[in-house]
Coordinates of C-alpha atoms in Angstrom, one line a residue:
M1 CA -4.3 43.1 -16.1
T2 CA -1.2 41.0 -15.8
K3 CA 1.9 42.1 -13.9
T4 CA 5.5 41.2 -14.5
Y5 CA 7.7 40.0 -11.6
F6 CA 11.5 39.7 -11.3
F7 CA 12.6 36.8 -9.1
Y8 CA 16.2 36.1 -8.1
G9 CA 16.0 34.0 -5.0
T10 CA 13.9 31.1 -3.8
L11 CA 11.0 31.9 -6.2
S12 CA 13.4 31.6 -9.1
Y13 CA 13.5 27.8 -8.2
P14 CA 10.9 26.4 -10.6
P15 CA 9.3 23.7 -8.2
L16 CA 8.8 26.3 -5.5
L17 CA 7.5 28.9 -7.8
E18 CA 5.0 26.5 -9.2
R19 CA 3.8 25.5 -5.7
V20 CA 3.3 29.2 -4.7
L21 CA 1.7 30.4 -7.9
G22 CA -0.4 27.3 -8.5
R23 CA 1.0 26.7 -12.1
M24 CA 4.3 26.8 -13.9
P25 CA 4.7 30.1 -15.7
N26 CA 6.9 31.0 -18.6
M27 CA 10.2 32.0 -17.1
R28 CA 12.5 34.4 -19.1
P29 CA 16.1 35.2 -18.1
A30 CA 16.7 38.8 -16.9
F31 CA 19.2 41.0 -15.0
L32 CA 18.7 43.7 -12.4
D33 CA 21.3 46.4 -12.0
G34 CA 22.0 48.2 -8.7
Y35 CA 21.5 45.2 -6.3
E36 CA 23.0 41.9 -5.2
P37 CA 21.5 39.0 -3.3
R38 CA 22.7 38.4 0.3
T39 CA 21.6 35.8 2.8
A40 CA 19.0 37.2 5.2
R41 CA 19.9 37.1 8.9
R42 CA 18.0 37.7 12.1
N43 CA 19.7 38.0 15.5
G44 CA 22.9 36.9 13.8
E45 CA 21.4 33.6 12.4
D46 CA 21.5 32.9 8.7
Q47 CA 18.1 32.3 7.1
P48 CA 17.5 29.9 4.1
F49 CA 16.5 32.8 1.7
P50 CA 18.0 36.0 0.3
I51 CA 17.3 39.7 0.4
L52 CA 18.4 42.3 -2.1
V53 CA 20.9 45.0 -1.0
P54 CA 22.2 48.0 -3.0
S55 CA 25.4 47.0 -5.0
D56 CA 27.2 47.7 -8.2
L57 CA 27.3 43.9 -9.0
G58 CA 23.7 43.4 -10.2
V59 CA 21.8 40.2 -9.9
P60 CA 20.6 37.6 -12.5
G61 CA 17.1 36.2 -12.3
I62 CA 13.9 35.5 -14.2
L63 CA 10.8 37.4 -15.3
I64 CA 7.3 35.9 -15.1
D65 CA 3.9 37.3 -15.9
T66 CA 0.9 36.7 -13.6
E67 CA -2.5 35.9 -15.1
T68 CA -4.9 36.8 -12.3
S69 CA -5.1 39.0 -9.3
A70 CA -5.4 35.8 -7.2
E71 CA -1.8 34.9 -8.3
E72 CA -0.6 38.3 -7.4
N73 CA -2.2 37.9 -4.0
R74 CA -0.6 34.6 -3.4
L75 CA 2.8 36.0 -4.3
A76 CA 2.3 39.0 -2.1
A77 CA 1.1 36.8 0.8
Y78 CA 4.0 34.4 0.5
E79 CA 6.7 37.0 0.3
G80 CA 5.0 39.1 3.0
G81 CA 5.4 36.1 5.3
Y82 CA 9.1 36.8 5.0
R83 CA 8.8 40.5 5.6
L84 CA 9.2 41.4 1.9
H85 CA 7.1 43.8 -0.1
A86 CA 6.8 44.6 -3.8
V87 CA 8.4 47.6 -5.4
E88 CA 8.7 48.5 -9.1
V89 CA 12.1 48.3 -10.9
V90 CA 13.3 48.1 -14.4
A91 CA 15.0 44.8 -15.4
D92 CA 17.0 43.9 -18.5
G93 CA 15.2 41.1 -20.3
T94 CA 15.8 39.3 -23.5
G95 CA 13.7 41.9 -25.4
G96 CA 15.1 45.0 -23.7
T97 CA 14.3 46.8 -20.5
T98 CA 11.1 45.7 -18.7
P99 CA 9.2 47.3 -15.8
A100 CA 8.7 44.6 -13.2
Q101 CA 7.8 44.1 -9.5
V102 CA 10.5 42.8 -7.2
F103 CA 10.2 42.0 -3.5
M104 CA 12.4 44.0 -1.2
P105 CA 12.9 43.6 2.6
D106 CA 10.8 45.6 4.9
E107 CA 12.9 48.3 6.7
G108 CA 14.7 46.8 9.7
A109 CA 13.3 43.3 9.2
W110 CA 16.6 41.6 8.3
E111 CA 20.3 41.8 8.8
V112 CA 22.6 41.4 5.8
G113 CA 24.5 38.1 5.6
E114 CA 26.9 36.4 3.2
P115 CA 26.6 36.4 -0.6
W116 CA 23.7 34.2 -1.8
D117 CA 24.3 31.2 -3.9
I118 CA 21.1 29.9 -5.6
A119 CA 22.7 26.6 -6.6
E120 CA 23.9 25.8 -3.1
W121 CA 20.5 26.7 -1.7
A122 CA 18.7 24.5 -4.2
E123 CA 20.9 21.5 -3.3
T124 CA 20.5 22.0 0.4
W125 CA 17.1 23.5 0.9
G126 CA 15.2 23.4 -2.4
E127 CA 13.1 20.3 -1.9
L128 CA 12.4 21.1 1.8
A129 CA 11.4 24.7 1.0
T130 CA 9.1 23.6 -1.7
E131 CA 7.4 21.1 0.7
A132 CA 7.1 23.8 3.4
V133 CA 5.1 26.2 1.1
E134 CA 1.9 24.5 2.0
D135 CA 2.5 25.1 5.7
T136 CA 3.6 28.7 5.1
M137 CA 0.6 29.6 3.0
A138 CA -1.8 27.9 5.4
S139 CA -0.4 29.9 8.4
L140 CA -0.6 33.3 6.8
A141 CA -4.3 33.8 7.6
D142 CA -3.9 32.8 11.3
L143 CA -0.5 33.8 12.5
S144 CA 1.6 36.9 12.8
F145 CA 5.0 37.3 11.2
D146 CA 6.7 36.6 14.5
E147 CA 4.6 33.5 15.1
I148 CA 5.3 32.2 11.5
Y149 CA 9.0 33.0 12.0
D150 CA 9.2 31.1 15.3
R151 CA 7.5 28.1 13.5
R152 CA 9.8 28.1 10.5
D153 CA 12.1 25.3 11.9
Q154 CA 9.0 23.2 12.6
M155 CA 7.7 23.8 9.1
L156 CA 11.0 22.6 7.6
V157 CA 11.1 19.6 9.9
R158 CA 7.6 18.7 8.9
A159 CA 8.5 19.2 5.2
A160 CA 11.4 16.8 5.6
A161 CA 9.0 14.3 7.2
R162 CA 6.7 14.6 4.1
V163 CA 9.6 13.9 1.8
R164 CA 10.4 10.8 3.8
A165 CA 6.7 9.8 3.9
R166 CA 6.7 9.6 0.1
E167 CA 9.1 6.7 0.2
T168 CA 7.5 3.4 -0.9
S169 CA 6.1 1.4 2.0
P170 CA 4.7 -2.1 1.9
A171 CA 1.1 -2.7 0.7
S172 CA 0.8 -6.5 0.4
L173 CA -2.4 -6.7 2.5
R174 CA -3.7 -3.2 2.8
R175 CA -5.0 -1.2 -0.1
Q176 CA -2.6 0.6 -2.5
A177 CA -3.7 4.2 -2.2
A178 CA -3.9 6.6 -5.1
L179 CA -3.4 10.4 -5.0
T180 CA -7.1 10.9 -5.7
D181 CA -8.3 8.8 -2.8
V182 CA -8.2 11.7 -0.3
V183 CA -9.6 15.1 -0.9
V184 CA -8.7 17.9 1.5
R185 CA -11.3 20.6 1.1
E186 CA -9.9 23.0 3.7
R187 CA -6.9 23.1 6.1
R188 CA -6.5 25.5 9.0
S189 CA -3.8 25.9 11.7
P190 CA -5.4 27.6 14.7
Y191 CA -2.5 26.7 17.0
A192 CA 1.2 26.4 16.2
K193 CA 4.2 26.5 18.5
F194 CA 6.7 23.7 19.0
F195 CA 3.8 21.4 17.9
A196 CA 0.8 22.4 15.9
V197 CA -2.9 21.5 15.6
E198 CA -4.5 21.4 12.2
D199 CA -8.2 21.3 11.4
C200 CA -8.9 19.5 8.1
D201 CA -12.1 19.2 6.2
L202 CA -11.7 16.1 4.1
Q203 CA -13.2 13.2 2.3
F204 CA -11.7 9.8 1.7
R205 CA -12.5 6.9 -0.7
K206 CA -14.3 4.1 1.1
F207 CA -13.7 0.4 0.4
N208 CA -16.8 0.3 -1.8
G209 CA -15.3 2.9 -4.1
A210 CA -17.6 5.8 -3.0
F211 CA -16.3 8.9 -1.2
S212 CA -17.1 9.4 2.5
A213 CA -19.3 12.3 3.6
P214 CA -17.3 15.5 4.3
M215 CA -15.8 15.3 7.8
E216 CA -13.8 17.5 10.0
R217 CA -10.7 16.0 11.7
A218 CA -8.2 17.6 14.1
V219 CA -4.6 16.5 13.7
F220 CA -1.8 17.0 16.2
V221 CA 1.2 17.9 14.0
S222 CA 4.6 16.8 15.4
C223 CA 7.8 15.7 13.8
D224 CA 9.4 12.5 12.9
A225 CA 11.6 11.1 15.7
A226 CA 14.4 8.6 16.1
V227 CA 14.8 6.3 19.1
V228 CA 17.7 4.1 20.0
L229 CA 18.2 1.5 22.8
P230 CA 21.9 1.2 23.5
Y231 CA 23.0 -2.4 24.0
D232 CA 26.4 -4.0 24.8
P233 CA 26.4 -7.6 23.5
L234 CA 29.7 -8.4 25.3
R235 CA 28.6 -7.3 28.7
D236 CA 24.9 -8.0 28.0
R237 CA 24.0 -4.6 29.3
V238 CA 21.4 -2.0 28.3
L239 CA 21.4 1.8 28.8
L240 CA 18.1 3.5 29.8
I241 CA 17.6 7.2 30.5
E242 CA 15.3 8.8 33.0
Q243 CA 13.7 12.2 32.7
F244 CA 10.6 14.2 33.6
R245 CA 7.8 14.1 31.1
V246 CA 4.9 16.6 30.9
G247 CA 2.5 14.2 29.2
P248 CA 2.2 11.8 32.1
M249 CA 2.1 14.9 34.5
A250 CA -0.8 16.4 32.5
R251 CA -2.6 13.0 32.6
G252 CA -2.3 13.0 36.4
D253 CA 0.4 10.3 36.7
G254 CA 1.7 10.1 40.2
N255 CA 5.3 9.6 38.8
P256 CA 6.0 11.6 35.6
W257 CA 9.7 10.5 35.6
L258 CA 9.9 7.9 32.9
L259 CA 12.5 5.3 32.0
E260 CA 13.1 5.6 28.3
A261 CA 15.3 4.8 25.3
I262 CA 17.3 7.7 23.9
A263 CA 15.1 9.7 21.4
G264 CA 14.8 13.0 19.6
R265 CA 13.4 14.9 16.7
V266 CA 14.7 14.3 13.2
D267 CA 15.9 17.8 12.1
A268 CA 15.3 19.1 8.6
L269 CA 18.7 18.3 7.2
E270 CA 19.3 15.0 9.2
S271 CA 18.6 11.4 8.5
P272 CA 17.0 9.3 11.3
E273 CA 20.3 7.5 11.7
Q274 CA 22.1 10.8 12.2
T275 CA 19.5 11.8 14.8
A276 CA 20.0 8.6 16.7
L277 CA 23.8 9.0 16.9
R278 CA 23.5 12.7 17.8
E279 CA 20.9 12.1 20.5
A280 CA 23.0 9.4 22.1
E281 CA 25.8 12.0 22.5
E282 CA 23.5 14.7 23.8
E283 CA 21.5 12.7 26.2
A284 CA 24.1 10.3 27.6
H285 CA 27.5 11.4 26.2
L286 CA 27.6 8.0 24.5
T287 CA 29.2 7.1 21.2
L288 CA 27.3 4.3 19.4
K289 CA 29.3 1.9 17.2
E290 CA 26.4 0.6 15.0
L291 CA 22.7 0.9 14.5
V292 CA 20.5 -2.1 14.1
P293 CA 17.0 -1.2 12.7
V294 CA 14.0 -2.3 14.7
A295 CA 10.8 -0.8 13.3
Q296 CA 9.3 2.3 11.7
Y297 CA 5.8 3.2 12.9
Y298 CA 3.2 5.8 13.7
S299 CA 2.9 6.4 17.4
S300 CA -0.8 7.3 17.4
P301 CA -2.2 7.4 13.8
G302 CA -5.8 8.3 14.8
A303 CA -4.7 11.9 15.6
K304 CA -0.9 12.4 15.3
T305 CA 1.5 12.8 12.5
E306 CA 4.5 11.5 14.6
Y307 CA 6.5 8.8 12.9
I308 CA 9.1 6.8 14.7
Y309 CA 12.4 5.3 13.5
S310 CA 13.7 2.9 16.1
Y311 CA 17.0 1.2 16.5
I312 CA 19.2 -0.9 18.8
G313 CA 22.5 0.8 19.2
I314 CA 25.6 -1.3 19.6
A315 CA 27.9 0.3 22.2
D316 CA 30.6 -0.4 24.8
L317 CA 28.8 0.0 28.1
D318 CA 31.5 -0.1 30.7
D319 CA 31.0 1.5 34.1
Q320 CA 32.1 4.9 32.7
A321 CA 30.4 4.8 29.3
A322 CA 27.6 7.2 30.0
A323 CA 27.1 10.5 31.9
P324 CA 24.1 12.7 32.8
G325 CA 23.1 14.7 29.7
G326 CA 20.5 16.8 28.0
L327 CA 20.4 20.4 26.6
D328 CA 19.9 23.2 29.1
E329 CA 18.2 25.3 26.4
E330 CA 15.6 22.6 26.0
G331 CA 15.0 22.2 29.7
E332 CA 16.4 18.6 29.7
D333 CA 17.7 16.9 32.9
I334 CA 18.6 13.3 32.0
R335 CA 20.0 10.5 34.2
P336 CA 21.4 7.4 32.6
H337 CA 21.0 3.9 34.0
M338 CA 23.2 1.0 32.9
I339 CA 21.5 -2.3 33.7
S340 CA 21.7 -5.9 32.8
F341 CA 19.5 -7.5 30.1
E342 CA 17.7 -9.5 32.8
R343 CA 16.9 -6.3 34.7
M344 CA 15.5 -4.7 31.6
V345 CA 13.2 -7.7 31.2
E346 CA 12.1 -7.4 34.8
L347 CA 11.2 -3.7 34.3
L348 CA 9.3 -4.6 31.2
D349 CA 7.3 -7.3 32.9
S350 CA 6.6 -5.1 35.9
G351 CA 5.3 -2.2 33.8
E352 CA 8.0 0.3 34.9
L353 CA 9.0 0.6 31.3
N354 CA 5.7 2.2 30.3
N355 CA 6.1 4.2 27.1
S356 CA 5.7 2.7 23.6
M357 CA 9.2 3.5 22.2
V358 CA 11.2 1.8 24.9
V359 CA 8.7 -1.1 25.0
I360 CA 9.1 -1.8 21.3
C361 CA 12.9 -1.5 21.4
A362 CA 13.0 -3.8 24.5
Q363 CA 10.8 -6.4 22.8
A364 CA 13.0 -6.2 19.7
L365 CA 16.1 -6.7 21.8
I366 CA 14.6 -9.8 23.4
R367 CA 14.0 -11.2 20.0
K368 CA 17.4 -10.2 18.5
R369 CA 19.6 -10.7 21.5
E370 CA 21.2 -14.0 20.7
A371 CA 21.8 -13.1 17.1
L372 CA 23.4 -9.8 18.2
R373 CA 25.6 -11.5 20.7
A374 CA 26.7 -14.0 18.1
Q375 CA 27.3 -11.3 15.5
F376 CA 29.4 -9.1 17.8
G377 CA 31.5 -11.8 19.3
A378 CA 29.7 -12.7 22.6
A379 CA 29.0 -16.5 22.5

């Protein structure tokens, strides 16, 4: 037996509804008296979805009919992941009043925020929220509400990475992949905090045209990142930062303090360029004048999703240009070093520059140095 649902918020956005339900249903305009949509809040922080609260205003929305109990279970699971549950209401549809299910907030789950604007949400969050559905649904079986909530920022960051990943990339030598060349049979997420681990059962199309045998692969899921090496072409100076890194420590490195280029996570609503500029301010209190693209690459494609956007950042590196930086809430303790170009080359040759991001940027600067000095006025 089918059920009728009234949606007013994110699930009234057709692409997201289709992703959650598994098909595009017939959507009929409707109106629900006695409520209005308000932005959900938790601990004073606005969330990118609404809740219904009692009101004389009423709320416009849509009606849809499910076809199977599996669809109802998917809707209940998805909305339950946001601490919402279904209750029966009577909505005004085009054919008169209609009994329908609507998802209401669990008691005490959310604070009430500002009035909700679906058009504003769709412009800002629609594409990212639709991309994040896959992660949300995959997490429901393994994670508690609090664990899912704590991971929402990571889900949106990863969704933004998937949007960027769909951009056309060169394929002049390698194969041009089709959507049907990889079949993911099952995806699980047994661990998810700042990073996540996914277990995937999959098959891929081999070069002979046949599919591989089913295989299980573990993927370390991290975000896209931007890295920038500040360079002053007039003074021929470079800025490096130094900080403690847990990766080398866990490997057993006797000196887990690394010399690096400035780097950071590309947040959900940022471009990589915006990230590079922001991180320069946060990590070294440095304002960059221009970004020169270096390369885009996967840091370790055999097991990690991390994708790097790297730049050389044109800057004025006088003696007072930079200061110790980092965010206390992220446990950062960062020391800047302004050095000559020649000193950077010495550190590269000696192996003291020993992480891939700074090595790639330094090598690019060696190749681009004369052109940059000519372009920015240093003969």
